């Protein structure tokens, strides 16, 4: 996807973005996301630090990798949510929120299917990783629907509208 969406898609998406930013879904997602950021930070700086000291060398490496992915995933979610809040509060134009730099979509942060990575890890970390993966996937889905899929829908030709336009061209525009 290019950095410069078409004018038609930007106008359409601006309305979608504003509607979402004012929705109950946004409120719930924002609250859940920010709470999870706080819970994870408290865990990693507190109990998690103690938990990691008791792990085997291999488990400690897995812990470090998972905690980095967890932190990165949550920072992307928090950043995306803060952009939506900025639109809601009028601090950012909806068209500016359409820029690709605000997208979520790095598949490297998507849920892992490698269960052995979680073996030997503290159950609290595994639970937080699971929660963050589910939240990340929901936000990524919202991002796709609001920004990427929406642009494709706007740019796709509308067969009814194109027929209407052809009729107008043939018979002249009605006044």
Coordinates of C-alpha atoms in Angstrom, one line a residue:
X1 CA 0.0 0.0 0.0
X2 CA 1.4 3.4 -0.8
X3 CA 1.8 6.2 1.7
X4 CA -0.6 8.4 -0.2
X5 CA -4.1 7.0 -0.3
X6 CA -6.5 8.3 -2.9
X7 CA -8.6 11.4 -2.1
X8 CA -11.9 9.3 -2.3
X9 CA -10.6 6.7 0.0
X10 CA -9.3 9.3 2.5
X11 CA -12.7 11.0 2.6
X12 CA -14.5 7.8 3.1
X13 CA -12.1 6.5 5.7
X14 CA -12.1 9.8 7.6
X15 CA -15.8 9.2 8.4
X16 CA -15.2 5.6 9.4
X17 CA -12.3 6.7 11.6
X18 CA -14.3 9.4 13.3
X19 CA -17.3 7.0 13.9
X20 CA -15.0 4.4 15.4
X21 CA -13.2 6.9 17.6
X22 CA -16.5 7.9 19.1
X23 CA -17.8 4.4 19.5
X24 CA -18.3 2.2 22.6
X25 CA -16.1 -0.4 20.9
X26 CA -13.2 2.1 20.9
X27 CA -13.8 3.0 24.5
X28 CA -13.7 -0.7 25.6
X29 CA -10.7 -1.4 23.4
X30 CA -8.8 1.6 24.6
X31 CA -9.5 0.8 28.2
X32 CA -8.4 -2.8 27.8
X33 CA -5.3 -1.9 25.9
X34 CA -4.1 0.7 28.3
X35 CA -4.9 -1.5 31.3
X36 CA -2.9 -4.4 29.7
X37 CA 0.1 -2.1 29.1
X38 CA 0.0 -1.2 32.8
X39 CA -0.4 -4.8 34.0
X40 CA 2.4 -6.0 31.7
X41 CA 4.8 -3.2 32.8
X42 CA 4.1 -3.9 36.4
X43 CA 4.7 -7.6 35.9
X44 CA 7.9 -7.2 33.9
X45 CA 9.3 -4.7 36.4
X46 CA 8.2 -6.6 39.5
X47 CA 7.2 -10.2 39.9
X48 CA 8.4 -11.1 36.3
X49 CA 11.9 -9.9 37.1
X50 CA 12.0 -12.2 40.1
X51 CA 10.5 -15.1 38.0
X52 CA 13.1 -14.7 35.3
X53 CA 16.0 -15.1 37.8
X54 CA 14.8 -18.6 38.7
X55 CA 14.7 -19.9 35.1
X56 CA 17.1 -22.2 33.3
X57 CA 19.4 -20.6 30.7
X58 CA 17.2 -21.7 27.8
X59 CA 14.0 -20.6 29.6
X60 CA 15.6 -17.3 30.5
X61 CA 16.4 -16.7 26.8
X62 CA 12.8 -17.6 25.8
X63 CA 11.6 -15.3 28.6
X64 CA 13.7 -12.4 27.2
X65 CA 12.4 -13.0 23.7
X66 CA 8.8 -13.3 24.7
X67 CA 9.0 -10.2 26.9
X68 CA 10.5 -8.2 24.1
X69 CA 7.7 -9.4 21.7
X70 CA 5.1 -8.7 24.3
X71 CA 6.4 -5.1 24.9
X72 CA 6.7 -4.4 21.2
X73 CA 3.2 -5.8 20.5
X74 CA 1.7 -3.7 23.2
X75 CA 3.5 -0.5 22.2
X76 CA 2.1 -0.9 18.7
X77 CA -1.4 -1.4 20.1
X78 CA -1.0 1.6 22.4
X79 CA 0.3 3.8 19.6
X80 CA -2.6 2.8 17.4
X81 CA -5.1 3.5 20.1
X82 CA -3.6 6.8 21.0
X83 CA -3.9 7.9 17.3
X84 CA -7.6 7.0 17.4
X85 CA -8.0 9.0 20.6
X86 CA -6.2 11.9 19.1
X87 CA -8.8 11.9 16.2
X88 CA -11.6 11.6 18.8
X89 CA -10.3 14.6 20.7
X90 CA -9.7 16.7 17.6
X91 CA -5.9 16.7 18.1
X92 CA -5.4 14.9 14.8
X93 CA -7.3 15.1 11.5
X94 CA -8.8 11.7 10.4
X95 CA -7.0 12.0 7.1
X96 CA -3.7 12.2 8.9
X97 CA -4.5 9.0 10.8
X98 CA -4.7 7.3 7.4
X99 CA -0.9 7.5 6.9
X100 CA 0.8 4.2 6.6
X101 CA 3.1 4.9 9.5
X102 CA 0.1 4.6 11.9
X103 CA -0.9 1.1 10.6
X104 CA -0.6 -2.1 12.6
X105 CA 0.3 -5.1 10.6
X106 CA 3.7 -6.6 11.3
X107 CA 3.0 -10.3 11.0
X108 CA 6.2 -11.0 13.0
X109 CA 4.2 -9.9 16.1
X110 CA 1.2 -12.0 15.4
X111 CA 0.5 -15.0 17.7
X112 CA 3.1 -17.7 17.6
X113 CA 2.1 -21.3 17.2
X114 CA 5.3 -22.6 18.6
X115 CA 4.2 -24.0 22.0
X116 CA 7.7 -25.2 22.9
X117 CA 8.7 -21.6 23.3
X118 CA 6.3 -21.3 26.2
X119 CA 7.6 -24.4 28.0
X120 CA 9.4 -23.5 31.1
X121 CA 8.1 -19.9 31.1
X122 CA 6.2 -18.5 34.1
X123 CA 2.5 -19.0 33.7
X124 CA 1.9 -15.3 34.4
X125 CA 4.0 -14.3 31.4
X126 CA 2.3 -16.9 29.2
X127 CA -1.1 -15.6 30.2
X128 CA 0.0 -12.0 29.5
X129 CA 1.4 -13.0 26.1
X130 CA -1.9 -14.7 25.2
X131 CA -3.9 -11.7 26.3
X132 CA -1.7 -9.3 24.3
X133 CA -1.8 -11.6 21.2
X134 CA -5.6 -11.6 21.3
X135 CA -5.8 -7.8 21.7
X136 CA -3.2 -7.3 19.0
X137 CA -5.2 -9.4 16.5
X138 CA -8.4 -7.5 17.3
X139 CA -6.7 -4.1 16.8
X140 CA -5.0 -5.4 13.6
X141 CA -8.4 -6.6 12.3
X142 CA -9.9 -3.1 13.1
X143 CA -6.9 -1.5 11.4
X144 CA -7.4 -3.6 8.3
X145 CA -11.1 -3.0 8.1
X146 CA -10.8 0.8 8.7
X147 CA -7.8 1.5 6.5
X148 CA -6.8 -1.2 4.1
X149 CA -10.1 -2.9 3.3
X150 CA -11.9 0.4 3.2
X151 CA -9.6 1.8 0.5
X152 CA -10.1 -1.3 -1.7
X153 CA -13.9 -0.9 -1.3
X154 CA -13.8 2.8 -2.3
X155 CA -11.5 2.2 -5.3
X156 CA -13.5 -0.7 -6.6
X157 CA -15.8 0.4 -9.4
X158 CA -19.4 0.5 -8.6
X159 CA -21.3 -1.2 -11.5
X160 CA -24.6 0.6 -10.8
X161 CA -23.0 4.0 -10.6
X162 CA -21.0 3.4 -13.7
X163 CA -24.2 2.4 -15.6
X164 CA -26.0 5.5 -14.3
X165 CA -23.0 7.7 -15.4
X166 CA -23.2 6.1 -18.9
X167 CA -27.0 6.8 -19.1
X168 CA -26.3 10.4 -18.1
X169 CA -23.7 10.7 -20.8
X170 CA -26.0 9.3 -23.5
X171 CA -29.2 11.1 -22.5
X172 CA -27.8 14.2 -21.0
X173 CA -27.8 15.3 -17.4
X174 CA -31.2 16.0 -15.8
X175 CA -31.5 19.4 -14.3

